[in-house]
Short mmCIF file of C-alpha atoms and ligand atoms in Angstrom, two decimals:
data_model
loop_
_atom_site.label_atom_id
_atom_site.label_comp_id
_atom_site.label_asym_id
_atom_site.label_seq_id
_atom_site.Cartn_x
_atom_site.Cartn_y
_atom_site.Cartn_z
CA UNK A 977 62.30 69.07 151.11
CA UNK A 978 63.06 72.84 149.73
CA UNK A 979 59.69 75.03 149.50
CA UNK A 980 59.31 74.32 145.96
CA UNK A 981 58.66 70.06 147.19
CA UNK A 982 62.45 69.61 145.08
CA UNK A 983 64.90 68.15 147.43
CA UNK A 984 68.41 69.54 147.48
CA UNK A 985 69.76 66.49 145.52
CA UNK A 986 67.38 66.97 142.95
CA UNK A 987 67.79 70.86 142.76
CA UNK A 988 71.75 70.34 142.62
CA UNK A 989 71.34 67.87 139.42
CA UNK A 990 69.21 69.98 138.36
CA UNK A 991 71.61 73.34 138.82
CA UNK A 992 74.57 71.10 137.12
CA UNK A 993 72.90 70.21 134.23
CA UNK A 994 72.06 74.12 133.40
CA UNK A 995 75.38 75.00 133.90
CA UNK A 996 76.41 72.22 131.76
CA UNK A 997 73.93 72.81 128.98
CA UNK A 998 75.39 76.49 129.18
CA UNK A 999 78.92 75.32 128.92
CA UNK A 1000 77.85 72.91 126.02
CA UNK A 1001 76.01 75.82 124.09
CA UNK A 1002 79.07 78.30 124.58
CA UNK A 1003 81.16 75.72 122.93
CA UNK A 1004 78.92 74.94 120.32
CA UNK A 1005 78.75 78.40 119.86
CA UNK A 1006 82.32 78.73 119.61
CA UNK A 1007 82.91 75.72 117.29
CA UNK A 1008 80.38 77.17 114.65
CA UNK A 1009 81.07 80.62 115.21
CA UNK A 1010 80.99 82.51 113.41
CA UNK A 1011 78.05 81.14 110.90
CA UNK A 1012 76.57 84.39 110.05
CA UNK A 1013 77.07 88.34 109.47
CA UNK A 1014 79.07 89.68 112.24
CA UNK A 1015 77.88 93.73 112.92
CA UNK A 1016 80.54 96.15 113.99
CA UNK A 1017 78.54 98.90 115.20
CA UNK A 1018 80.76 102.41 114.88
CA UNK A 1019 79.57 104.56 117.60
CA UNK A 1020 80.39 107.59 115.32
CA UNK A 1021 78.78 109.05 112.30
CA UNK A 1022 80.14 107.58 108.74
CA UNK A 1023 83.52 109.45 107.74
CA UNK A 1024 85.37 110.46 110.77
CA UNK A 1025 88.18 108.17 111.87
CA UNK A 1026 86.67 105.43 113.51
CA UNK A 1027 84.43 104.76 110.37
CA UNK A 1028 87.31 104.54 108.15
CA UNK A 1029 89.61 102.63 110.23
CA UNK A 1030 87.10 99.97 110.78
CA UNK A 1031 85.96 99.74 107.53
CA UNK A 1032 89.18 98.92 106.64
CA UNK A 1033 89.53 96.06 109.47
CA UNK A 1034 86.31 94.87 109.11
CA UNK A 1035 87.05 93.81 105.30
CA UNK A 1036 90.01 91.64 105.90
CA UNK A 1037 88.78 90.42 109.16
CA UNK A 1038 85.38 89.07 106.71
CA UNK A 1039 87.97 87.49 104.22
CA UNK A 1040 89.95 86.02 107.75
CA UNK A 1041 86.60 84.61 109.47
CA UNK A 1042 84.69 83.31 106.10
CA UNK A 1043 81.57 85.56 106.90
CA UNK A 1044 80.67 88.83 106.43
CA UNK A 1045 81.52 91.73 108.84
CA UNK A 1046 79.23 94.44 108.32
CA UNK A 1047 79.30 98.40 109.76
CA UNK A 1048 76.84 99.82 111.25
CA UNK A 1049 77.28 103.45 112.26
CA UNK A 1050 75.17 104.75 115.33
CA UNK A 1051 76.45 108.60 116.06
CA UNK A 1052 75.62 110.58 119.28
CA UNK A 1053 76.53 111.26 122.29
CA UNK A 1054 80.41 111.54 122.01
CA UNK A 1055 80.05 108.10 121.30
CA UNK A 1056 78.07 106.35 123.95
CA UNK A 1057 75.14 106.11 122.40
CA UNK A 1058 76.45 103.13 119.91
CA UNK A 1059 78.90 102.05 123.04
CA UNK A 1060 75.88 101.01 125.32
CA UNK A 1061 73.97 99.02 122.56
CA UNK A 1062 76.82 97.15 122.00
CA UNK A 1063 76.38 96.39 125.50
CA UNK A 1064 72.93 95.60 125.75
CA UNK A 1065 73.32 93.36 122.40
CA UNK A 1066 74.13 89.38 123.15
CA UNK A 1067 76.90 88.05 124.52
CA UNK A 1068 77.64 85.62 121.24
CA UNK A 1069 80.19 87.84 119.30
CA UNK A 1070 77.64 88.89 116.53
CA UNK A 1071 77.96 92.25 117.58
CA UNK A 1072 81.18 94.31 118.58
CA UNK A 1073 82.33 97.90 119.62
CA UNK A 1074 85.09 99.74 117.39
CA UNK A 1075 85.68 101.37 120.63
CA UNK A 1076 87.62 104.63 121.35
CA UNK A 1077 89.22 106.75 123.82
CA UNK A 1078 86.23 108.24 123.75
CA UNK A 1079 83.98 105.58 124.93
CA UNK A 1080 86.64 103.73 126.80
CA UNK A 1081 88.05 106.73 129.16
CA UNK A 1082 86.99 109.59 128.15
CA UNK A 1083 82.86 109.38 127.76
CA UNK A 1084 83.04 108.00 131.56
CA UNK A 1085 85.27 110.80 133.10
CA UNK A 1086 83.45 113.49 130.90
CA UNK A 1087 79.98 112.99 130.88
CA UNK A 1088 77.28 113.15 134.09
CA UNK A 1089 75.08 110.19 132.86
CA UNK A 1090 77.03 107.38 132.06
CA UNK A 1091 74.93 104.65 130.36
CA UNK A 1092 77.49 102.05 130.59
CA UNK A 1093 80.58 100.41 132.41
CA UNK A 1094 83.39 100.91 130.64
CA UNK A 1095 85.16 98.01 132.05
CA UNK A 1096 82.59 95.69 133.69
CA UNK A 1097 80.04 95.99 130.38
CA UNK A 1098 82.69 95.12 128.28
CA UNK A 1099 84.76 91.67 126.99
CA UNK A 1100 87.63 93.00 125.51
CA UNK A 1101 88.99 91.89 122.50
CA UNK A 1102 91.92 93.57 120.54
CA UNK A 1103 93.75 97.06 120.90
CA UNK A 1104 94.13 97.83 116.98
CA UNK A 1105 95.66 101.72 116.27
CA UNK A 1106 96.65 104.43 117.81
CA UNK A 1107 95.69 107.93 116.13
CA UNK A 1108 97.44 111.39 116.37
CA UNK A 1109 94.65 114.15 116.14
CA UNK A 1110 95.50 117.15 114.08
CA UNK A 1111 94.36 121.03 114.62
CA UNK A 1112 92.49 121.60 111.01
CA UNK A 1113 91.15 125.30 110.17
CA UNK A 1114 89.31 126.45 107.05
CA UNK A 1115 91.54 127.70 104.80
CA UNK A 1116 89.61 130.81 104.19
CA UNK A 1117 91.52 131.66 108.06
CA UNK A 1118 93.75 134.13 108.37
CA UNK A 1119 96.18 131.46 110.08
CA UNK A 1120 99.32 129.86 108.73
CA UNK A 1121 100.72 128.35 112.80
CA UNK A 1122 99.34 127.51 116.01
CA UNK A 1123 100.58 130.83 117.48
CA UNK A 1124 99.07 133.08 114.63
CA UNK A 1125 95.77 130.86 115.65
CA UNK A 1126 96.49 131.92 119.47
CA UNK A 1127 96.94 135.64 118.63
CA UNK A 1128 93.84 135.67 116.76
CA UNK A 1129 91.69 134.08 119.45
CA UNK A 1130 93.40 136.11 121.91
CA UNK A 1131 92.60 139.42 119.90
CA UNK A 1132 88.60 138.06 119.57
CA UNK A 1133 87.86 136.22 122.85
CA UNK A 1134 84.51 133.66 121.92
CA UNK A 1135 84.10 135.10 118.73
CA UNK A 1136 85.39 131.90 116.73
CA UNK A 1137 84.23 128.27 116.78
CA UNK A 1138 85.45 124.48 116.76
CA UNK A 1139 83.58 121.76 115.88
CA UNK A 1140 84.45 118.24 117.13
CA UNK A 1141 82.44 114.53 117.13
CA UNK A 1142 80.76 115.07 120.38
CA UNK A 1143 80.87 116.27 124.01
CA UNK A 1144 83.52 113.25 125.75
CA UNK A 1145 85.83 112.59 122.47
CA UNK A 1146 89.38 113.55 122.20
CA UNK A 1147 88.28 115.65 119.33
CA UNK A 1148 86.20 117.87 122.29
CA UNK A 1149 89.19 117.35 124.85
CA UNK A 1150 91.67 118.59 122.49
CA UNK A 1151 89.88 121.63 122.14
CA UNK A 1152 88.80 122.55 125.47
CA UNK A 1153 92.90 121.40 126.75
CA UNK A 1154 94.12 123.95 124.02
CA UNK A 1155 91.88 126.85 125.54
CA UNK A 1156 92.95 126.12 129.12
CA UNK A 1157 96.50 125.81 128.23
CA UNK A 1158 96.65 128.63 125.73
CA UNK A 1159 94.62 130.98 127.84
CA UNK A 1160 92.07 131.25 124.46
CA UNK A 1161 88.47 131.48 124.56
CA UNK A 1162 85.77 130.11 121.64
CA UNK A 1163 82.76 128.13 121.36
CA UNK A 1164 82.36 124.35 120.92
CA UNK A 1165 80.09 122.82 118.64
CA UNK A 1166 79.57 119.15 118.72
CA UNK A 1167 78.39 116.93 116.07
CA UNK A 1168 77.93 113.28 115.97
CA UNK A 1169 81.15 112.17 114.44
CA UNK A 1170 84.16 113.93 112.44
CA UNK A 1171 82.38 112.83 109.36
CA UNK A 1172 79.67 115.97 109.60
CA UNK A 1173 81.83 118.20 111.56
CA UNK A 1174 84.17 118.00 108.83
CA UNK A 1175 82.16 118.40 106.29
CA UNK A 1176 81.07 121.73 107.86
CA UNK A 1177 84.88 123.14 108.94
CA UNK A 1178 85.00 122.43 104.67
CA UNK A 1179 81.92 124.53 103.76
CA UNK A 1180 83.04 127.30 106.20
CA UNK A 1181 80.42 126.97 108.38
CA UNK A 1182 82.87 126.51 111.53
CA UNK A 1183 86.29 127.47 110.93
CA UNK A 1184 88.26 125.67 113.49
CA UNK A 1185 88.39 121.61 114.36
CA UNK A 1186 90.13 119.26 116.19
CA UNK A 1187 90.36 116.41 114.27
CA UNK A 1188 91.85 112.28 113.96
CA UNK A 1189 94.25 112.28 111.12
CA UNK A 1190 93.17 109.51 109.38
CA UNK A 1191 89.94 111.52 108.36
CA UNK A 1192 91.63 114.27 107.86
CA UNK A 1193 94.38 113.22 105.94
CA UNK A 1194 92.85 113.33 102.39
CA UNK A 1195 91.42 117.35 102.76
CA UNK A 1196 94.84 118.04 103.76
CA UNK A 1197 96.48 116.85 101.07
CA UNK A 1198 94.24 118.02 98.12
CA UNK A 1199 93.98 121.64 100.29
CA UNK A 1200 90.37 121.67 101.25
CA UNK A 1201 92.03 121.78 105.30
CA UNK A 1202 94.54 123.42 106.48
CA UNK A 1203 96.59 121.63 109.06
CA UNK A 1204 98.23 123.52 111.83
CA UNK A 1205 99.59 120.81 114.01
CA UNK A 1206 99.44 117.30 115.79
CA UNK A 1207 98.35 116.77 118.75
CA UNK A 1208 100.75 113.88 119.96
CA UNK A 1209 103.83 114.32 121.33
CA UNK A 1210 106.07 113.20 117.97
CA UNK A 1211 105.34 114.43 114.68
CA UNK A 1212 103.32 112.16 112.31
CA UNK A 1213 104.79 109.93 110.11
CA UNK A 1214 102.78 111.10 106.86
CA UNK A 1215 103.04 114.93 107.51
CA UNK A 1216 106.67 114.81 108.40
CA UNK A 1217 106.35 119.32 107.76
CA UNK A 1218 103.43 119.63 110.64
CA UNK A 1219 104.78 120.70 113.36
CA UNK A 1220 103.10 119.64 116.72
CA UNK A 1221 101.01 121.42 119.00
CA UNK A 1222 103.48 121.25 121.64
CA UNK A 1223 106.09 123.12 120.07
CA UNK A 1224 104.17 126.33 120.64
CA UNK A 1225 102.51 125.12 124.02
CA UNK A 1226 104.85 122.63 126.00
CA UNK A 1227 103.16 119.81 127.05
CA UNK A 1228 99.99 119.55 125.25
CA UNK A 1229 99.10 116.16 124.19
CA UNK A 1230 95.95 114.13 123.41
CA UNK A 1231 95.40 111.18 120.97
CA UNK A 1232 92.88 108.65 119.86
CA UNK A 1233 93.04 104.96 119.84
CA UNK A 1234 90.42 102.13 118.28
CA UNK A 1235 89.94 98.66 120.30
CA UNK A 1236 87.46 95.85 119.70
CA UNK A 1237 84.97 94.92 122.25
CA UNK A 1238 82.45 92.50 122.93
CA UNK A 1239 79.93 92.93 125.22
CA UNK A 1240 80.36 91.33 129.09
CA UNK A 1241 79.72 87.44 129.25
CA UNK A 1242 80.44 86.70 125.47
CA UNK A 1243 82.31 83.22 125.53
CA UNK A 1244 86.37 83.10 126.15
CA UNK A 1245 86.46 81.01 122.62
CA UNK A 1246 84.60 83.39 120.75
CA UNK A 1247 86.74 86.28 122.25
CA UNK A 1248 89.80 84.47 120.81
CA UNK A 1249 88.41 83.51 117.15
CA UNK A 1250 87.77 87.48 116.84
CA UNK A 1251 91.02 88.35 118.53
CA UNK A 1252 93.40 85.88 115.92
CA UNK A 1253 91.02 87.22 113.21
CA UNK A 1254 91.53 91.11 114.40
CA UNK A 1255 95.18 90.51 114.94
CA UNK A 1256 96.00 88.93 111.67
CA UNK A 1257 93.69 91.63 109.58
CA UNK A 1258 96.30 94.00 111.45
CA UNK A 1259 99.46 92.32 109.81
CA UNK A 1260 98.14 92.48 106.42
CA UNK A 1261 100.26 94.31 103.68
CA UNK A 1262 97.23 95.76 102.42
CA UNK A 1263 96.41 97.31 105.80
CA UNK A 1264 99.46 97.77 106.80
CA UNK A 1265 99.80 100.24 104.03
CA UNK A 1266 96.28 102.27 104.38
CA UNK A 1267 97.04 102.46 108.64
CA UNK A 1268 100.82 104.11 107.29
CA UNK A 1269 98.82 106.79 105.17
CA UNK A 1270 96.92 107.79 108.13
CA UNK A 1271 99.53 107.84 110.14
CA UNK A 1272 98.10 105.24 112.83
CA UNK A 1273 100.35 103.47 114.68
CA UNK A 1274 99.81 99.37 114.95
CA UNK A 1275 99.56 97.42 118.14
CA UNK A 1276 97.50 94.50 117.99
CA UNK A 1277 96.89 93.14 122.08
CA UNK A 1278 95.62 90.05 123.75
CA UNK A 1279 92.00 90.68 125.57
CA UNK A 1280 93.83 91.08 128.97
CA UNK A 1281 96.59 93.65 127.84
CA UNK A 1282 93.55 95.59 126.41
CA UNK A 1283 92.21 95.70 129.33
CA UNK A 1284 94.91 96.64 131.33
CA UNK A 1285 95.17 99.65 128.59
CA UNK A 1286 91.64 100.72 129.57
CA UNK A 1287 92.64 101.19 132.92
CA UNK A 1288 95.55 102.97 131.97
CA UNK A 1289 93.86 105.22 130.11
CA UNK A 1290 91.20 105.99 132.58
CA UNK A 1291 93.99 106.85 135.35
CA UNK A 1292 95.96 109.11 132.97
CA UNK A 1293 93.29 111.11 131.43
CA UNK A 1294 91.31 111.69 134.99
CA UNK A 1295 93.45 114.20 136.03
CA UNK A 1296 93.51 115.98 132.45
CA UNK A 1297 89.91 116.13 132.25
CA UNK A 1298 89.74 117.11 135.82
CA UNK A 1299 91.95 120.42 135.62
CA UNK A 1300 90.75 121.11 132.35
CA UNK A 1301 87.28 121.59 133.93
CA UNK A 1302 85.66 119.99 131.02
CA UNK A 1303 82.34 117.80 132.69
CA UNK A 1304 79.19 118.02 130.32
CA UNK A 1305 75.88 116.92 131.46
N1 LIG B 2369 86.59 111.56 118.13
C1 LIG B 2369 86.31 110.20 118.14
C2 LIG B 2369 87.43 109.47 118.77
O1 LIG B 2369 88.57 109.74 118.47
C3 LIG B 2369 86.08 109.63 116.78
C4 LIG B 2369 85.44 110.56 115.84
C5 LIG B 2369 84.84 109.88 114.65
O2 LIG B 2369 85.28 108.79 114.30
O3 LIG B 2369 83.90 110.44 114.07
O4 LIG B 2369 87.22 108.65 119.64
#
């Protein structure tokens, strides 16, 4: 007899047939999923990169899985903010992370209070793009190149700004890594995505940002921008004239890439239904085409190489972030 008067035999049947009724409702689950709206939540604010890229994935992956995926934008925090619902939502593939450098490395090796676990709060799904960032100025600035930018920073230490889409994004990293290595000072303003940063580097309210190309694409070409250089080691595709960063400081490199994620515990067959349908929506013509005009690079993973990406990522960019000095509270 156990304390609770169940014997051990009894307690045992009883423990199997939870487990089994869990195993039987994760493949029911599976088998209907999914039956409803599915919410990507965008942990930025509508307009910067990671809006735009997964609006565009979300609409073929609605067409690919018969129901509607939806966007839901939730901005702050470079990010986390949207990253830890996502975590506390449930486990049943309903809700997914268009997830980031930001919330996937950088958040956790940047900021002192990390709400979530980047890998153990997380079921991967798919690795979708990787993004250059671009250096973007007003145009109203008296700057042409990186260098004239350089030797105007250098002749007005912290006079000028940058705005970027929150403390722990590349946007934020770019900035600070391009102060340290160009021995430039100037302030950083964060917002809650490079939808309203941009819209202020536009107005003239902040002359300098660190953008992803994909939302900044479009002001560059009608003129509203000004692009000084990418940030990745190769020039973009789209903006085969822009010269990159590193040509003026060797070595300087930071980029952006967009992965799906479920949260921890969501069922193996529902990973895999939103990992064919992510996958797929990445070999369409249609997207194919808008990823080339924003000069995002297509990978498409399996959960497990995703993961192994996240780790990756989190071993490369440790020591950047460390020497860079760049820890927010
Ligand atoms: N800076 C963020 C990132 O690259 C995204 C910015 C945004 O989408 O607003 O992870």
């Amino acid at each position: 007899m156990s304390l609770f008067g169940i014997t051990r035999r009894a307690s045992l049947a009883i423990g199997i047939s939870i487990l089994s009724a869990v195993a039987f409702s994760g493949t029911a689950l599976s088998q209907t999923f999914p039956d409803r709206v599915v919410t990507m939540v965008v942990p930025f604010a509508a307009g910067g990169s990671t809006d735009v890229v997964a609006r565009v994935i979300a609409g073929k992956m609605s067409e690919l899985l018969g129901q509607q995926v939806i966007v839901q934008n939730v901005g702050g925090g470079g990010g986390s903010l949207g990253a830890a619902n996502v975590t506390r939502a449930e486990p049943d593939g309903y809700t997914i992370l268009m997830g980031t450098v930001a919330t996937h490395a950088l958040n956790p090796l940047i900021l002192k209070t990390k709400p979530y676990d980047a890998e153990k709060d997380f079921a991967p799904i798919s690795l979708l793009v990787v993004v250059p960032n671009v250096l973007v100025v007003n145009p109203e600035l008296p700057v042409k190149t990186v260098q004239e930018l350089v030797d105007l920073l250098k002749a007005n230490p912290d006079k000028y700004s940058y705005a970027s889409s929150g403390n722990g994004t590349p946007l934020h990293l770019s900035g600070e890594l391009f102060k340290k290595m160009a021995g430039v000072s100037m302030q950083h303003i964060p917002y809650k995505g490079a939808g309203p940063a941009l819209n202020d580097v536009i107005g003239n309210q902040v002359p300098i940002m660190f953008d992803n190309l994909p939302s900044s694409s479009s002001h560059i070409k009608a003129g509203t921008l000004r692009a000084l250089g990418v940030t990745t080691k190769d020039k973009a595709q789209s903006f085969p004239d822009l010269p990159t960063i590193a040509e003026t400081i060797p070595g300087y490199e930071t980029y952006t890439w967009n992965a799906l994620f479920a949260p921890a515990g969501t069922p193996p067959e529902v990973i895999a239904k939103l990992n064919e349908a992510a996958n797929k929506a990445m070999q369409d013509p249609a997207v194919v085409e808008r990823m080339k005009e924003f000069s995002a690079t297509i990978v498409g993973s399996t959960p497990e190489e995703l993961s192994a990406h996240v780790k990756a990522e989190i071993a490369k960019w440790t020591p950047v972030v460390k020497d860079a000095n760049v820890q927010m509270d």
